[in-house]
Amino acid sequence: MRVTRQVTKLIRIVTVFALAPYGMLSTPAHASAVEEQLDCKSTGHVFISALMNSGEIQSKPMHVEKNSVNAFRPAHGVKLTAFEFPVFVVLGYEKDDPLFKPGKGDPVGDWAYGVVVTGGSDDVKDRLRQMGSDAIVREVTPVMTAILCKAH
């Protein structure tokens, strides 16, 4: 139950930080889909480093949660999608990895990664299950949903 509350709190905080700038962005010049990586067969490092190396997310997190989950904004002009839903923020963490800034509390686990998308949680859940993903799906608001993979 504690992890669920932490994840829900993280999602709400990150969403507030992530939504503010999007009303002012122009039409994105580049689009990329990340749903294949949301099958939870990767790690936080692999997921985030690939997006950083391709220039699709900013290299510095906009926010670091107490549980060490780092939140990254998509790079300016980049439109990320997951299951055809727009991605507002990308989440990631891996234990002892210099790519991630540590939080002040206990880490979420050995690794975690995911995204927050615009879309109802039932629609997102349906698409994830069709793909066979074991990702955790959490409703942030009726139209915002988090998709999270983490070490078991």
GROMACS .gro file of N, CA and C in nm:
model
  456
    1MET      N    1   0.082  -0.119   0.000
    1MET     CA    2   0.000   0.000   0.000
    1MET      C    3   0.086   0.125   0.000
    2ARG      N    4   0.199   0.122   0.074
    2ARG     CA    5   0.288   0.238   0.082
    2ARG      C    6   0.346   0.272  -0.055
    3VAL      N    7   0.387   0.169  -0.131
    3VAL     CA    8   0.442   0.192  -0.264
    3VAL      C    9   0.337   0.254  -0.355
    4THR      N   10   0.213   0.207  -0.346
    4THR     CA   11   0.106   0.262  -0.429
    4THR      C   12   0.085   0.410  -0.400
    5ARG      N   13   0.087   0.449  -0.273
    5ARG     CA   14   0.071   0.591  -0.239
    5ARG      C   15   0.189   0.672  -0.290
    6GLN      N   16   0.309   0.618  -0.278
    6GLN     CA   17   0.428   0.689  -0.327
    6GLN      C   18   0.421   0.708  -0.478
    7VAL      N   19   0.382   0.604  -0.550
    7VAL     CA   20   0.372   0.612  -0.695
    7VAL      C   21   0.265   0.714  -0.734
    8THR      N   22   0.150   0.711  -0.668
    8THR     CA   23   0.042   0.805  -0.698
    8THR      C   24   0.086   0.948  -0.670
    9LYS      N   25   0.154   0.971  -0.558
    9LYS     CA   26   0.203   1.104  -0.524
    9LYS      C   27   0.304   1.150  -0.628
   10LEU      N   28   0.397   1.063  -0.664
   10LEU     CA   29   0.498   1.096  -0.765
   10LEU      C   30   0.431   1.137  -0.895
   11ILE      N   31   0.334   1.061  -0.937
   11ILE     CA   32   0.266   1.088  -1.063
   11ILE      C   33   0.199   1.225  -1.059
   12ARG      N   34   0.134   1.258  -0.950
   12ARG     CA   35   0.066   1.388  -0.939
   12ARG      C   36   0.166   1.503  -0.941
   13ILE      N   37   0.275   1.490  -0.867
   13ILE     CA   38   0.376   1.596  -0.863
   13ILE      C   39   0.440   1.616  -1.000
   14VAL      N   40   0.479   1.507  -1.062
   14VAL     CA   41   0.544   1.514  -1.192
   14VAL      C   42   0.450   1.573  -1.296
   15THR      N   43   0.324   1.535  -1.291
   15THR     CA   44   0.228   1.586  -1.387
   15THR      C   45   0.213   1.737  -1.377
   16VAL      N   46   0.209   1.789  -1.256
   16VAL     CA   47   0.198   1.934  -1.238
   16VAL      C   48   0.318   2.004  -1.301
   17PHE      N   49   0.439   1.952  -1.275
   17PHE     CA   50   0.559   2.012  -1.333
   17PHE      C   51   0.562   1.998  -1.485
   18ALA      N   52   0.514   1.886  -1.534
   18ALA     CA   53   0.524   1.858  -1.677
   18ALA      C   54   0.421   1.930  -1.762
   19LEU      N   55   0.304   1.954  -1.710
   19LEU     CA   56   0.197   2.012  -1.791
   19LEU      C   57   0.215   2.160  -1.820
   20ALA      N   58   0.275   2.233  -1.731
   20ALA     CA   59   0.286   2.378  -1.745
   20ALA      C   60   0.342   2.423  -1.879
   21PRO      N   61   0.456   2.372  -1.925
   21PRO     CA   62   0.512   2.425  -2.048
   21PRO      C   63   0.444   2.379  -2.177
   22TYR      N   64   0.363   2.275  -2.174
   22TYR     CA   65   0.313   2.219  -2.299
   22TYR      C   66   0.209   2.303  -2.368
   23GLY      N   67   0.144   2.389  -2.300
   23GLY     CA   68   0.047   2.475  -2.365
   23GLY      C   69   0.113   2.577  -2.456
   24MET      N   70   0.242   2.596  -2.442
   24MET     CA   71   0.312   2.700  -2.519
   24MET      C   72   0.400   2.643  -2.630
   25LEU      N   73   0.411   2.514  -2.644
   25LEU     CA   74   0.498   2.457  -2.746
   25LEU      C   75   0.432   2.462  -2.884
   26SER      N   76   0.513   2.481  -2.985
   26SER     CA   77   0.461   2.478  -3.122
   26SER      C   78   0.450   2.334  -3.168
   27THR      N   79   0.408   2.314  -3.291
   27THR     CA   80   0.392   2.181  -3.343
   27THR      C   81   0.526   2.108  -3.340
   28PRO      N   82   0.530   1.988  -3.283
   28PRO     CA   83   0.656   1.916  -3.272
   28PRO      C   84   0.716   1.883  -3.407
   29ALA      N   85   0.850   1.887  -3.413
   29ALA     CA   86   0.920   1.858  -3.536
   29ALA      C   87   0.953   1.710  -3.548
   30HIS      N   88   0.947   1.637  -3.439
   30HIS     CA   89   0.989   1.498  -3.438
   30HIS      C   90   0.895   1.418  -3.351
   31ALA      N   91   0.854   1.301  -3.397
   31ALA     CA   92   0.766   1.216  -3.317
   31ALA      C   93   0.829   1.079  -3.301
   32SER      N   94   0.812   1.021  -3.185
   32SER     CA   95   0.869   0.890  -3.157
   32SER      C   96   0.777   0.814  -3.063
   33ALA      N   97   0.759   0.685  -3.090
   33ALA     CA   98   0.676   0.600  -3.006
   33ALA      C   99   0.764   0.517  -2.913
   34VAL      N  100   0.724   0.508  -2.786
   34VAL     CA  101   0.804   0.436  -2.687
   34VAL      C  102   0.733   0.312  -2.633
   35GLU      N  103   0.620   0.272  -2.693
   35GLU     CA  104   0.545   0.161  -2.635
   35GLU      C  105   0.618   0.028  -2.633
   36GLU      N  106   0.705   0.004  -2.729
   36GLU     CA  107   0.778  -0.124  -2.729
   36GLU      C  108   0.861  -0.142  -2.603
   37GLN      N  109   0.917  -0.033  -2.553
   37GLN     CA  110   1.000  -0.041  -2.433
   37GLN      C  111   0.916  -0.057  -2.306
   38LEU      N  112   0.787  -0.031  -2.314
   38LEU     CA  113   0.700  -0.041  -2.197
   38LEU      C  114   0.646  -0.183  -2.178
   39ASP      N  115   0.722  -0.281  -2.227
   39ASP     CA  116   0.688  -0.421  -2.204
   39ASP      C  117   0.751  -0.472  -2.074
   40CYS      N  118   0.825  -0.384  -2.006
   40CYS     CA  119   0.888  -0.412  -1.876
   40CYS      C  120   0.997  -0.518  -1.886
   41LYS      N  121   1.059  -0.529  -2.001
   41LYS     CA  122   1.169  -0.624  -2.019
   41LYS      C  123   1.303  -0.552  -2.029
   42SER      N  124   1.304  -0.426  -1.994
   42SER     CA  125   1.424  -0.345  -1.999
   42SER      C  126   1.462  -0.306  -1.857
   43THR      N  127   1.539  -0.199  -1.842
   43THR     CA  128   1.573  -0.143  -1.712
   43THR      C  129   1.563   0.009  -1.722
   44GLY      N  130   1.569   0.076  -1.609
   44GLY     CA  131   1.565   0.221  -1.609
   44GLY      C  132   1.678   0.281  -1.691
   45HIS      N  133   1.799   0.226  -1.676
   45HIS     CA  134   1.914   0.280  -1.750
   45HIS      C  135   1.896   0.265  -1.900
   46VAL      N  136   1.860   0.147  -1.944
   46VAL     CA  137   1.844   0.122  -2.088
   46VAL      C  138   1.737   0.214  -2.148
   47PHE      N  139   1.624   0.225  -2.081
   47PHE     CA  140   1.513   0.306  -2.131
   47PHE      C  141   1.552   0.454  -2.139
   48ILE      N  142   1.603   0.509  -2.029
   48ILE     CA  143   1.634   0.652  -2.025
   48ILE      C  144   1.756   0.685  -2.111
   49SER      N  145   1.861   0.605  -2.106
   49SER     CA  146   1.981   0.637  -2.184
   49SER      C  147   1.953   0.637  -2.334
   50ALA      N  148   1.868   0.547  -2.382
   50ALA     CA  149   1.833   0.546  -2.524
   50ALA      C  150   1.762   0.676  -2.563
   51LEU      N  151   1.670   0.723  -2.479
   51LEU     CA  152   1.598   0.847  -2.508
   51LEU      C  153   1.690   0.969  -2.498
   52MET      N  154   1.784   0.966  -2.405
   52MET     CA  155   1.882   1.076  -2.394
   52MET      C  156   1.975   1.078  -2.514
   53ASN      N  157   2.029   0.961  -2.549
   53ASN     CA  158   2.124   0.953  -2.660
   53ASN      C  159   2.063   0.996  -2.792
   54SER      N  160   1.934   0.973  -2.809
   54SER     CA  161   1.867   1.013  -2.932
   54SER      C  162   1.819   1.159  -2.926
   55GLY      N  163   1.837   1.223  -2.811
   55GLY     CA  164   1.796   1.362  -2.797
   55GLY      C  165   1.647   1.381  -2.778
   56GLU      N  166   1.576   1.275  -2.740
   56GLU     CA  167   1.431   1.283  -2.728
   56GLU      C  168   1.384   1.332  -2.591
   57ILE      N  169   1.470   1.324  -2.490
   57ILE     CA  170   1.438   1.380  -2.360
   57ILE      C  171   1.553   1.469  -2.314
   58GLN      N  172   1.523   1.559  -2.224
   58GLN     CA  173   1.626   1.646  -2.168
   58GLN      C  174   1.721   1.562  -2.083
   59SER      N  175   1.846   1.602  -2.079
   59SER     CA  176   1.946   1.522  -2.009
   59SER      C  177   1.941   1.536  -1.857
   60LYS      N  178   1.883   1.642  -1.809
   60LYS     CA  179   1.873   1.662  -1.664
   60LYS      C  180   1.728   1.646  -1.622
   61PRO      N  181   1.705   1.575  -1.511
   61PRO     CA  182   1.566   1.559  -1.466
   61PRO      C  183   1.508   1.691  -1.420
   62MET      N  184   1.380   1.710  -1.444
   62MET     CA  185   1.312   1.830  -1.398
   62MET      C  186   1.272   1.816  -1.252
   63HIS      N  187   1.268   1.690  -1.205
   63HIS     CA  188   1.226   1.663  -1.068
   63HIS      C  189   1.282   1.528  -1.026
   64VAL      N  190   1.321   1.517  -0.899
   64VAL     CA  191   1.364   1.389  -0.842
   64VAL      C  192   1.279   1.364  -0.718
   65GLU      N  193   1.211   1.252  -0.719
   65GLU     CA  194   1.126   1.214  -0.607
   65GLU      C  195   1.211   1.163  -0.491
   66LYS      N  196   1.151   1.161  -0.374
   66LYS     CA  197   1.216   1.109  -0.254
   66LYS      C  198   1.263   0.965  -0.277
   67ASN      N  199   1.185   0.887  -0.354
   67ASN     CA  200   1.218   0.747  -0.380
   67ASN      C  201   1.315   0.730  -0.498
   68SER      N  202   1.379   0.839  -0.539
   68SER     CA  203   1.483   0.844  -0.643
   68SER      C  204   1.432   0.834  -0.787
   69VAL      N  205   1.303   0.827  -0.809
   69VAL     CA  206   1.253   0.828  -0.947
   69VAL      C  207   1.276   0.968  -1.004
   70ASN      N  208   1.346   0.973  -1.117
   70ASN     CA  209   1.376   1.098  -1.185
   70ASN      C  210   1.273   1.121  -1.294
   71ALA      N  211   1.226   1.245  -1.307
   71ALA     CA  212   1.128   1.280  -1.409
   71ALA      C  213   1.195   1.370  -1.513
   72PHE      N  214   1.185   1.329  -1.638
   72PHE     CA  215   1.247   1.401  -1.750
   72PHE      C  216   1.141   1.453  -1.845
   73ARG      N  217   1.161   1.575  -1.894
   73ARG     CA  218   1.073   1.630  -1.996
   73ARG      C  219   1.120   1.584  -2.134
   74PRO      N  220   1.026   1.565  -2.225
   74PRO     CA  221   1.067   1.546  -2.364
   74PRO      C  222   1.144   1.670  -2.410
   75ALA      N  223   1.239   1.652  -2.499
   75ALA     CA  224   1.316   1.764  -2.553
   75ALA      C  225   1.223   1.856  -2.632
   76HIS      N  226   1.260   1.984  -2.637
   76HIS     CA  227   1.182   2.082  -2.711
   76HIS      C  228   1.166   2.037  -2.856
   77GLY      N  229   1.043   2.038  -2.904
   77GLY     CA  230   1.015   2.001  -3.042
   77GLY      C  231   0.999   1.851  -3.064
   78VAL      N  232   1.010   1.771  -2.958
   78VAL     CA  233   0.995   1.626  -2.970
   78VAL      C  234   0.859   1.586  -2.915
   79LYS      N  235   0.788   1.508  -2.992
   79LYS     CA  236   0.659   1.455  -2.947
   79LYS      C  237   0.677   1.305  -2.925
   80LEU      N  238   0.674   1.265  -2.799
   80LEU     CA  239   0.679   1.123  -2.766
   80LEU      C  240   0.537   1.071  -2.751
   81THR      N  241   0.514   0.949  -2.793
   81THR     CA  242   0.385   0.885  -2.774
   81THR      C  243   0.406   0.745  -2.716
   82ALA      N  244   0.304   0.697  -2.650
   82ALA     CA  245   0.299   0.560  -2.602
   82ALA      C  246   0.159   0.509  -2.630
   83PHE      N  247   0.148   0.408  -2.715
   83PHE     CA  248   0.018   0.353  -2.753
   83PHE      C  249  -0.072   0.459  -2.814
   84GLU      N  250  -0.011   0.552  -2.887
   84GLU     CA  251  -0.076   0.664  -2.955
   84GLU      C  252  -0.126   0.772  -2.859
   85PHE      N  253  -0.093   0.762  -2.731
   85PHE     CA  254  -0.124   0.866  -2.634
   85PHE      C  255  -0.003   0.958  -2.621
   86PRO      N  256  -0.022   1.090  -2.616
   86PRO     CA  257   0.091   1.181  -2.598
   86PRO      C  258   0.158   1.161  -2.461
   87VAL      N  259   0.290   1.161  -2.461
   87VAL     CA  260   0.368   1.148  -2.338
   87VAL      C  261   0.401   1.288  -2.287
   88PHE      N  262   0.371   1.312  -2.160
   88PHE     CA  263   0.404   1.441  -2.099
   88PHE      C  264   0.531   1.437  -2.018
   89VAL      N  265   0.563   1.324  -1.960
   89VAL     CA  266   0.684   1.313  -1.879
   89VAL      C  267   0.734   1.169  -1.886
   90VAL      N  268   0.866   1.155  -1.878
   90VAL     CA  269   0.931   1.024  -1.880
   90VAL      C  270   0.994   1.002  -1.743
   91LEU      N  271   0.975   0.883  -1.688
   91LEU     CA  272   1.023   0.851  -1.555
   91LEU      C  273   1.133   0.745  -1.562
   92GLY      N  274   1.232   0.755  -1.473
   92GLY     CA  275   1.335   0.652  -1.471
   92GLY      C  276   1.420   0.655  -1.347
   93TYR      N  277   1.478   0.539  -1.316
   93TYR     CA  278   1.571   0.524  -1.205
   93TYR      C  279   1.641   0.389  -1.218
   94GLU      N  280   1.769   0.386  -1.180
   94GLU     CA  281   1.840   0.260  -1.164
   94GLU      C  282   1.942   0.276  -1.052
   95LYS      N  283   1.944   0.181  -0.963
   95LYS     CA  284   2.031   0.183  -0.845
   95LYS      C  285   2.177   0.197  -0.885
   96ASP      N  286   2.248   0.284  -0.815
   96ASP     CA  287   2.392   0.306  -0.833
   96ASP      C  288   2.430   0.349  -0.975
   97ASP      N  289   2.338   0.411  -1.047
   97ASP     CA  290   2.364   0.456  -1.183
   97ASP      C  291   2.381   0.607  -1.183
   98PRO      N  292   2.498   0.658  -1.227
   98PRO     CA  293   2.522   0.803  -1.225
   98PRO      C  294   2.430   0.882  -1.318
   99LEU      N  295   2.358   0.815  -1.402
   99LEU     CA  296   2.263   0.882  -1.491
   99LEU      C  297   2.148   0.945  -1.411
  100PHE      N  298   2.121   0.892  -1.292
  100PHE     CA  299   2.008   0.935  -1.212
  100PHE      C  300   2.053   1.002  -1.084
  101LYS      N  301   1.982   1.107  -1.047
  101LYS     CA  302   2.008   1.175  -0.920
  101LYS      C  303   1.934   1.099  -0.810
  102PRO      N  304   1.999   1.078  -0.695
  102PRO     CA  305   1.931   1.008  -0.586
  102PRO      C  306   1.832   1.097  -0.513
  103GLY      N  307   1.728   1.035  -0.462
  103GLY     CA  308   1.633   1.106  -0.377
  103GLY      C  309   1.680   1.100  -0.233
  104LYS      N  310   1.605   1.159  -0.144
  104LYS     CA  311   1.644   1.165  -0.003
  104LYS      C  312   1.589   1.049   0.079
  105GLY      N  313   1.511   0.963   0.018
  105GLY     CA  314   1.451   0.850   0.090
  105GLY      C  315   1.499   0.718   0.034
  106ASP      N  316   1.426   0.614   0.065
  106ASP     CA  317   1.458   0.481   0.015
  106ASP      C  318   1.421   0.472  -0.133
  107PRO      N  319   1.510   0.415  -0.217
  107PRO     CA  320   1.479   0.401  -0.360
  107PRO      C  321   1.357   0.312  -0.383
  108VAL      N  322   1.292   0.336  -0.494
  108VAL     CA  323   1.173   0.263  -0.534
  108VAL      C  324   1.202   0.115  -0.554
  109GLY      N  325   1.325   0.079  -0.582
  109GLY     CA  326   1.368  -0.058  -0.608
  109GLY      C  327   1.500  -0.055  -0.681
  110ASP      N  328   1.538  -0.165  -0.744
  110ASP     CA  329   1.663  -0.168  -0.820
  110ASP      C  330   1.655  -0.081  -0.946
  111TRP      N  331   1.538  -0.077  -1.007
  111TRP     CA  332   1.516   0.008  -1.124
  111TRP      C  333   1.366   0.029  -1.144
  112ALA      N  334   1.335   0.136  -1.215
  112ALA     CA  335   1.198   0.167  -1.254
  112ALA      C  336   1.203   0.260  -1.374
  113TYR      N  337   1.102   0.253  -1.459
  113TYR     CA  338   1.091   0.346  -1.571
  113TYR      C  339   0.948   0.349  -1.621
  114GLY      N  340   0.913   0.456  -1.691
  114GLY     CA  341   0.779   0.467  -1.745
  114GLY      C  342   0.750   0.605  -1.799
  115VAL      N  343   0.622   0.632  -1.820
  115VAL     CA  344   0.576   0.759  -1.875
  115VAL      C  345   0.443   0.796  -1.814
  116VAL      N  346   0.410   0.925  -1.825
  116VAL     CA  347   0.276   0.973  -1.794
  116VAL      C  348   0.217   1.020  -1.927
  117VAL      N  349   0.099   0.969  -1.960
  117VAL     CA  350   0.036   0.999  -2.088
  117VAL      C  351  -0.100   1.064  -2.068
  118THR      N  352  -0.149   1.128  -2.175
  118THR     CA  353  -0.286   1.177  -2.178
  118THR      C  354  -0.371   1.063  -2.232
  119GLY      N  355  -0.464   1.019  -2.150
  119GLY     CA  356  -0.552   0.910  -2.190
  119GLY      C  357  -0.613   0.849  -2.066
  120GLY      N  358  -0.734   0.801  -2.078
  120GLY     CA  359  -0.802   0.738  -1.966
  120GLY      C  360  -0.735   0.608  -1.927
  121SER      N  361  -0.738   0.577  -1.800
  121SER     CA  362  -0.667   0.458  -1.752
  121SER      C  363  -0.722   0.328  -1.811
  122ASP      N  364  -0.853   0.319  -1.833
  122ASP     CA  365  -0.909   0.197  -1.891
  122ASP      C  366  -0.858   0.176  -2.034
  123ASP      N  367  -0.853   0.283  -2.113
  123ASP     CA  368  -0.801   0.273  -2.250
  123ASP      C  369  -0.654   0.232  -2.249
  124VAL      N  370  -0.577   0.293  -2.159
  124VAL     CA  371  -0.434   0.262  -2.151
  124VAL      C  372  -0.415   0.117  -2.107
  125LYS      N  373  -0.489   0.072  -2.007
  125LYS     CA  374  -0.480  -0.067  -1.960
  125LYS      C  375  -0.510  -0.164  -2.073
  126ASP      N  376  -0.616  -0.136  -2.150
  126ASP     CA  377  -0.653  -0.223  -2.261
  126ASP      C  378  -0.539  -0.236  -2.362
  127ARG      N  379  -0.478  -0.127  -2.397
  127ARG     CA  380  -0.369  -0.131  -2.495
  127ARG      C  381  -0.247  -0.203  -2.442
  128LEU      N  382  -0.215  -0.183  -2.315
  128LEU     CA  383  -0.101  -0.253  -2.255
  128LEU      C  384  -0.124  -0.403  -2.251
  129ARG      N  385  -0.242  -0.444  -2.212
  129ARG     CA  386  -0.271  -0.587  -2.203
  129ARG      C  387  -0.269  -0.652  -2.341
  130GLN      N  388  -0.315  -0.580  -2.445
  130GLN     CA  389  -0.308  -0.633  -2.581
  130GLN      C  390  -0.164  -0.660  -2.622
  131MET      N  391  -0.073  -0.578  -2.572
  131MET     CA  392   0.069  -0.592  -2.603
  131MET      C  393   0.135  -0.699  -2.515
  132GLY      N  394   0.070  -0.734  -2.405
  132GLY     CA  395   0.127  -0.832  -2.314
  132GLY      C  396   0.221  -0.770  -2.211
  133SER      N  397   0.208  -0.640  -2.188
  133SER     CA  398   0.294  -0.570  -2.093
  133SER      C  399   0.250  -0.596  -1.950
  134ASP      N  400   0.349  -0.604  -1.861
  134ASP     CA  401   0.322  -0.619  -1.718
  134ASP      C  402   0.331  -0.485  -1.646
  135ALA      N  403   0.329  -0.376  -1.720
  135ALA     CA  404   0.344  -0.244  -1.660
  135ALA      C  405   0.230  -0.213  -1.563
  136ILE      N  406   0.264  -0.134  -1.462
  136ILE     CA  407   0.167  -0.085  -1.366
  136ILE      C  408   0.098   0.036  -1.429
  137VAL      N  409  -0.034   0.041  -1.422
  137VAL     CA  410  -0.110   0.152  -1.477
  137VAL      C  411  -0.183   0.220  -1.362
  138ARG      N  412  -0.163   0.351  -1.349
  138ARG     CA  413  -0.225   0.428  -1.242
  138ARG      C  414  -0.292   0.552  -1.300
  139GLU      N  415  -0.416   0.574  -1.261
  139GLU     CA  416  -0.485   0.695  -1.302
  139GLU      C  417  -0.431   0.813  -1.222
  140VAL      N  418  -0.390   0.917  -1.293
  140VAL     CA  419  -0.343   1.040  -1.230
  140VAL      C  420  -0.462   1.134  -1.216
  141THR      N  421  -0.532   1.154  -1.324
  141THR     CA  422  -0.658   1.226  -1.331
  141THR      C  423  -0.745   1.146  -1.426
  142PRO      N  424  -0.872   1.182  -1.445
  142PRO     CA  425  -0.953   1.105  -1.539
  142PRO      C  426  -0.896   1.101  -1.682
  143VAL      N  427  -0.809   1.196  -1.718
  143VAL     CA  428  -0.752   1.197  -1.853
  143VAL      C  429  -0.600   1.183  -1.856
  144MET      N  430  -0.537   1.159  -1.743
  144MET     CA  431  -0.392   1.140  -1.735
  144MET      C  432  -0.364   1.006  -1.668
  145THR      N  433  -0.273   0.928  -1.729
  145THR     CA  434  -0.244   0.795  -1.678
  145THR      C  435  -0.093   0.771  -1.678
  146ALA      N  436  -0.046   0.708  -1.573
  146ALA     CA  437   0.096   0.670  -1.563
  146ALA      C  438   0.111   0.523  -1.600
  147ILE      N  439   0.219   0.496  -1.672
  147ILE     CA  440   0.257   0.359  -1.709
  147ILE      C  441   0.396   0.340  -1.649
  148LEU      N  442   0.411   0.242  -1.560
  148LEU     CA  443   0.537   0.226  -1.489
  148LEU      C  444   0.580   0.080  -1.487
  149CYS      N  445   0.707   0.059  -1.519
  149CYS     CA  446   0.771  -0.072  -1.507
  149CYS      C  447   0.871  -0.061  -1.393
  150LYS      N  448   0.882  -0.167  -1.312
  150LYS     CA  449   0.982  -0.165  -1.206
  150LYS      C  450   1.026  -0.306  -1.173
  151ALA      N  451   1.145  -0.315  -1.114
  151ALA     CA  452   1.199  -0.445  -1.072
  151ALA      C  453   1.109  -0.505  -0.967
  152HIS      N  454   1.092  -0.634  -0.973
  152HIS     CA  455   1.004  -0.703  -0.876
  152HIS      C  456   1.083  -0.750  -0.756
   0.00000   0.00000   0.00000
